[in-house]
Structures are given as structure tokens and as C-alpha cells.
Short mmCIF file of C-alpha atoms in Angstrom, two decimals:
data_model
loop_
_atom_site.label_atom_id
_atom_site.label_comp_id
_atom_site.label_asym_id
_atom_site.label_seq_id
_atom_site.Cartn_x
_atom_site.Cartn_y
_atom_site.Cartn_z
CA MET I 105 0.00 0.00 0.00
CA SER I 106 1.28 3.43 -0.85
CA GLY I 107 0.20 5.30 2.30
CA GLU I 108 -1.33 8.14 0.31
CA GLU I 109 -4.86 9.12 1.20
CA VAL I 110 -7.06 10.00 -1.70
CA ALA I 111 -10.00 12.27 -0.96
CA VAL I 112 -13.11 10.87 -2.52
CA ALA I 113 -15.83 13.37 -3.25
CA PRO I 114 -19.17 12.46 -1.70
CA PRO I 115 -21.49 11.06 -4.33
CA THR I 116 -23.84 13.66 -5.70
CA ALA I 117 -27.52 12.98 -6.01
CA PRO I 118 -28.21 11.23 -9.29
CA ALA I 119 -30.09 13.22 -11.90
CA ALA I 120 -32.88 10.67 -11.86
CA ALA I 121 -33.01 7.39 -10.04
CA ILE I 122 -33.45 4.28 -12.12
CA GLY I 123 -37.09 3.89 -13.02
CA GLU I 124 -38.00 7.52 -12.30
CA PRO I 125 -38.74 9.90 -15.15
CA MET I 126 -36.21 12.69 -15.68
CA ASP I 127 -37.44 16.26 -15.16
CA ILE I 128 -36.48 19.34 -17.18
CA ASN I 129 -34.13 20.66 -14.45
CA ALA I 130 -32.00 17.52 -14.69
CA ALA I 131 -32.30 17.10 -18.46
CA LEU I 132 -31.34 20.61 -19.60
CA PRO I 133 -27.75 20.57 -18.23
CA LEU I 134 -27.19 17.13 -19.76
CA VAL I 135 -28.42 18.27 -23.17
CA VAL I 136 -26.22 21.40 -23.13
CA ARG I 137 -23.13 19.46 -21.99
CA LYS I 138 -23.61 16.67 -24.56
CA SER I 139 -24.14 19.24 -27.29
CA GLN I 140 -20.96 21.06 -26.27
CA ALA I 141 -19.02 17.78 -26.27
CA HIS I 142 -20.18 17.05 -29.83
CA GLY I 143 -19.39 20.58 -31.07
CA GLY I 144 -23.03 21.52 -31.58
CA LEU I 145 -23.28 24.51 -29.25
CA ALA I 146 -23.29 28.21 -30.12
CA ARG I 147 -22.36 30.43 -27.16
CA GLY I 148 -23.09 34.12 -26.90
CA LEU I 149 -25.32 36.50 -28.83
CA HIS I 150 -23.31 36.65 -32.07
CA GLU I 151 -22.96 32.87 -32.51
CA ALA I 152 -26.54 32.29 -31.36
CA ALA I 153 -27.99 34.79 -33.82
CA LYS I 154 -26.00 33.28 -36.69
CA ALA I 155 -27.13 29.75 -35.82
CA ILE I 156 -30.79 30.78 -35.53
CA GLU I 157 -30.72 32.76 -38.79
CA LYS I 158 -29.17 29.82 -40.66
CA HIS I 159 -31.97 27.53 -39.36
CA ASN I 160 -29.40 25.34 -37.58
CA ALA I 161 -30.87 25.85 -34.10
CA HIS I 162 -32.92 23.21 -32.27
CA LEU I 163 -33.07 24.86 -28.85
CA CYS I 164 -32.14 28.18 -27.24
CA VAL I 165 -31.33 28.60 -23.53
CA ILE I 166 -31.36 32.08 -21.95
CA ALA I 167 -30.11 32.92 -18.44
CA ASP I 168 -32.76 34.30 -16.06
CA ASP I 169 -30.41 36.92 -14.66
CA CYS I 170 -29.57 38.54 -18.00
CA ASP I 171 -29.74 42.28 -17.22
CA GLN I 172 -30.00 43.50 -20.83
CA PRO I 173 -33.71 43.58 -21.80
CA ASP I 174 -32.85 44.31 -25.45
CA TYR I 175 -30.63 41.20 -25.55
CA VAL I 176 -33.44 38.96 -24.27
CA LYS I 177 -35.98 40.63 -26.56
CA LEU I 178 -33.78 40.11 -29.64
CA VAL I 179 -33.08 36.45 -28.89
CA LYS I 180 -36.75 35.70 -28.16
CA ALA I 181 -37.84 37.47 -31.35
CA LEU I 182 -35.33 35.55 -33.48
CA CYS I 183 -36.47 32.28 -31.90
CA ALA I 184 -40.14 33.12 -32.47
CA ASP I 185 -39.49 33.97 -36.14
CA HIS I 186 -37.62 30.71 -36.75
CA ASN I 187 -39.72 28.40 -34.51
CA VAL I 188 -36.92 27.64 -32.05
CA LYS I 189 -37.88 26.57 -28.52
CA VAL I 190 -36.63 28.89 -25.75
CA LEU I 191 -35.85 27.59 -22.26
CA ARG I 192 -34.50 29.40 -19.19
CA ALA I 193 -31.40 28.64 -17.10
CA PRO I 194 -31.18 29.77 -13.46
CA SER I 195 -28.15 32.06 -13.90
CA SER I 196 -25.52 33.09 -16.42
CA LYS I 197 -22.75 31.46 -14.34
CA THR I 198 -24.66 28.16 -14.30
CA LEU I 199 -25.25 28.36 -18.05
CA GLY I 200 -21.57 29.18 -18.59
CA GLU I 201 -20.58 26.12 -16.57
CA TRP I 202 -22.97 23.91 -18.58
CA ALA I 203 -21.53 25.33 -21.82
CA GLY I 204 -17.94 24.57 -20.81
CA LEU I 205 -16.84 28.15 -20.17
CA CYS I 206 -14.85 27.23 -17.06
CA LYS I 207 -11.78 25.42 -15.76
CA ILE I 208 -12.22 22.10 -13.98
CA ASP I 209 -9.92 21.57 -10.97
CA SER I 210 -8.44 18.28 -9.78
CA GLU I 211 -11.49 17.60 -7.62
CA GLY I 212 -13.81 17.92 -10.60
CA LYS I 213 -15.31 21.25 -9.52
CA ALA I 214 -15.76 24.18 -11.88
CA ARG I 215 -13.44 27.13 -11.27
CA LYS I 216 -13.19 30.48 -13.05
CA VAL I 217 -16.67 30.19 -14.52
CA VAL I 218 -17.42 32.76 -17.21
CA GLY I 219 -21.04 33.84 -17.42
CA CYS I 220 -23.00 33.19 -20.59
CA SER I 221 -26.43 34.72 -21.20
CA CYS I 222 -27.43 32.68 -24.22
CA VAL I 223 -26.56 29.35 -25.83
CA VAL I 224 -28.09 27.66 -28.85
CA VAL I 225 -28.06 23.90 -29.38
CA LYS I 226 -27.32 23.19 -33.04
CA ASP I 227 -26.65 19.47 -32.66
CA TYR I 228 -27.85 17.28 -29.79
CA GLY I 229 -25.05 14.78 -30.39
CA GLU I 230 -26.34 11.38 -29.45
CA GLN I 231 -30.02 10.70 -28.82
CA HIS I 232 -30.74 10.05 -25.12
CA GLU I 233 -33.54 10.39 -22.58
CA ALA I 234 -32.66 13.99 -21.67
CA VAL I 235 -33.13 15.12 -25.29
CA GLU I 236 -36.62 13.61 -25.35
CA VAL I 237 -37.51 15.31 -22.06
CA VAL I 238 -36.37 18.71 -23.37
CA GLN I 239 -38.17 18.27 -26.70
CA GLN I 240 -41.44 17.34 -24.96
CA HIS I 241 -41.22 20.13 -22.36
CA LYS I 242 -43.92 22.78 -22.62
CA ASP I 243 -43.12 26.35 -21.55
#
């Protein structure tokens, strides 16, 4: 035995227990992270507007704490014109973490998270339960 003690992080609560249906609060971060991993995520207003205008967008996520009303109004109008579903994230820091705009430390925790007010999912990546939950969610 080496004598080194390795700190094991306490297990986090699973997104959904086996047999239980997944809710939108657990599904949305999974969809954004999978999309980012497959290169199908547009982050920020400029990339989001381009993706929506080119009809590449499947889903748009806006942060609740976005303090620019014109920003939110523009994104919602673009999404309405192009029939893109709009969902809300709790904060820009949370959305930035989901979108990969952070550093991950050795313990697996996000550090130096950059806020992001808007992301657009262009490609879901692989089909999984979370995608179905998000697609069936009604605002």
C-alpha cells in the first residue's frame, strides 16, 4: 500500500433514479453538456444569432439573470421567427458552466466560470432520454 490518502468526493444525487422519469431541471444541463461535447453549441449573442438565422438551431437557452432587456428581446424574437424553442437557465454562471466556459480543478469542480447569457443547441449529439424530455417540455 502506498500510504497516500485520496480524498473521494461524496457522491452527488443522481439526476434521476433508475425507473423515475427525468425532469427538465436535470435534463437541460445534460443536453447542453452533450451538445458542447459534440461541437453543436453556439455560445453568446453573435454565434446564437448566426445559428438561428441559418436555421441550424434546435433549442435556445437564456439565463434568467440577464440584465439587458434588449438582448433577451432580440433572442426571443429571433427564436419566435424561426420556430426555435426557448428555455430558461437559473443564472448566467450556471449556463456558462454547462456550456464549458470554465476550468475544472483536480477535484472535478468548476473554477473560473465565465457567465454566458445565451446558448443555442445546433446538434444534440447522441439521442438520449434527456433530449426527449427537453423536446417534450412545454413552456
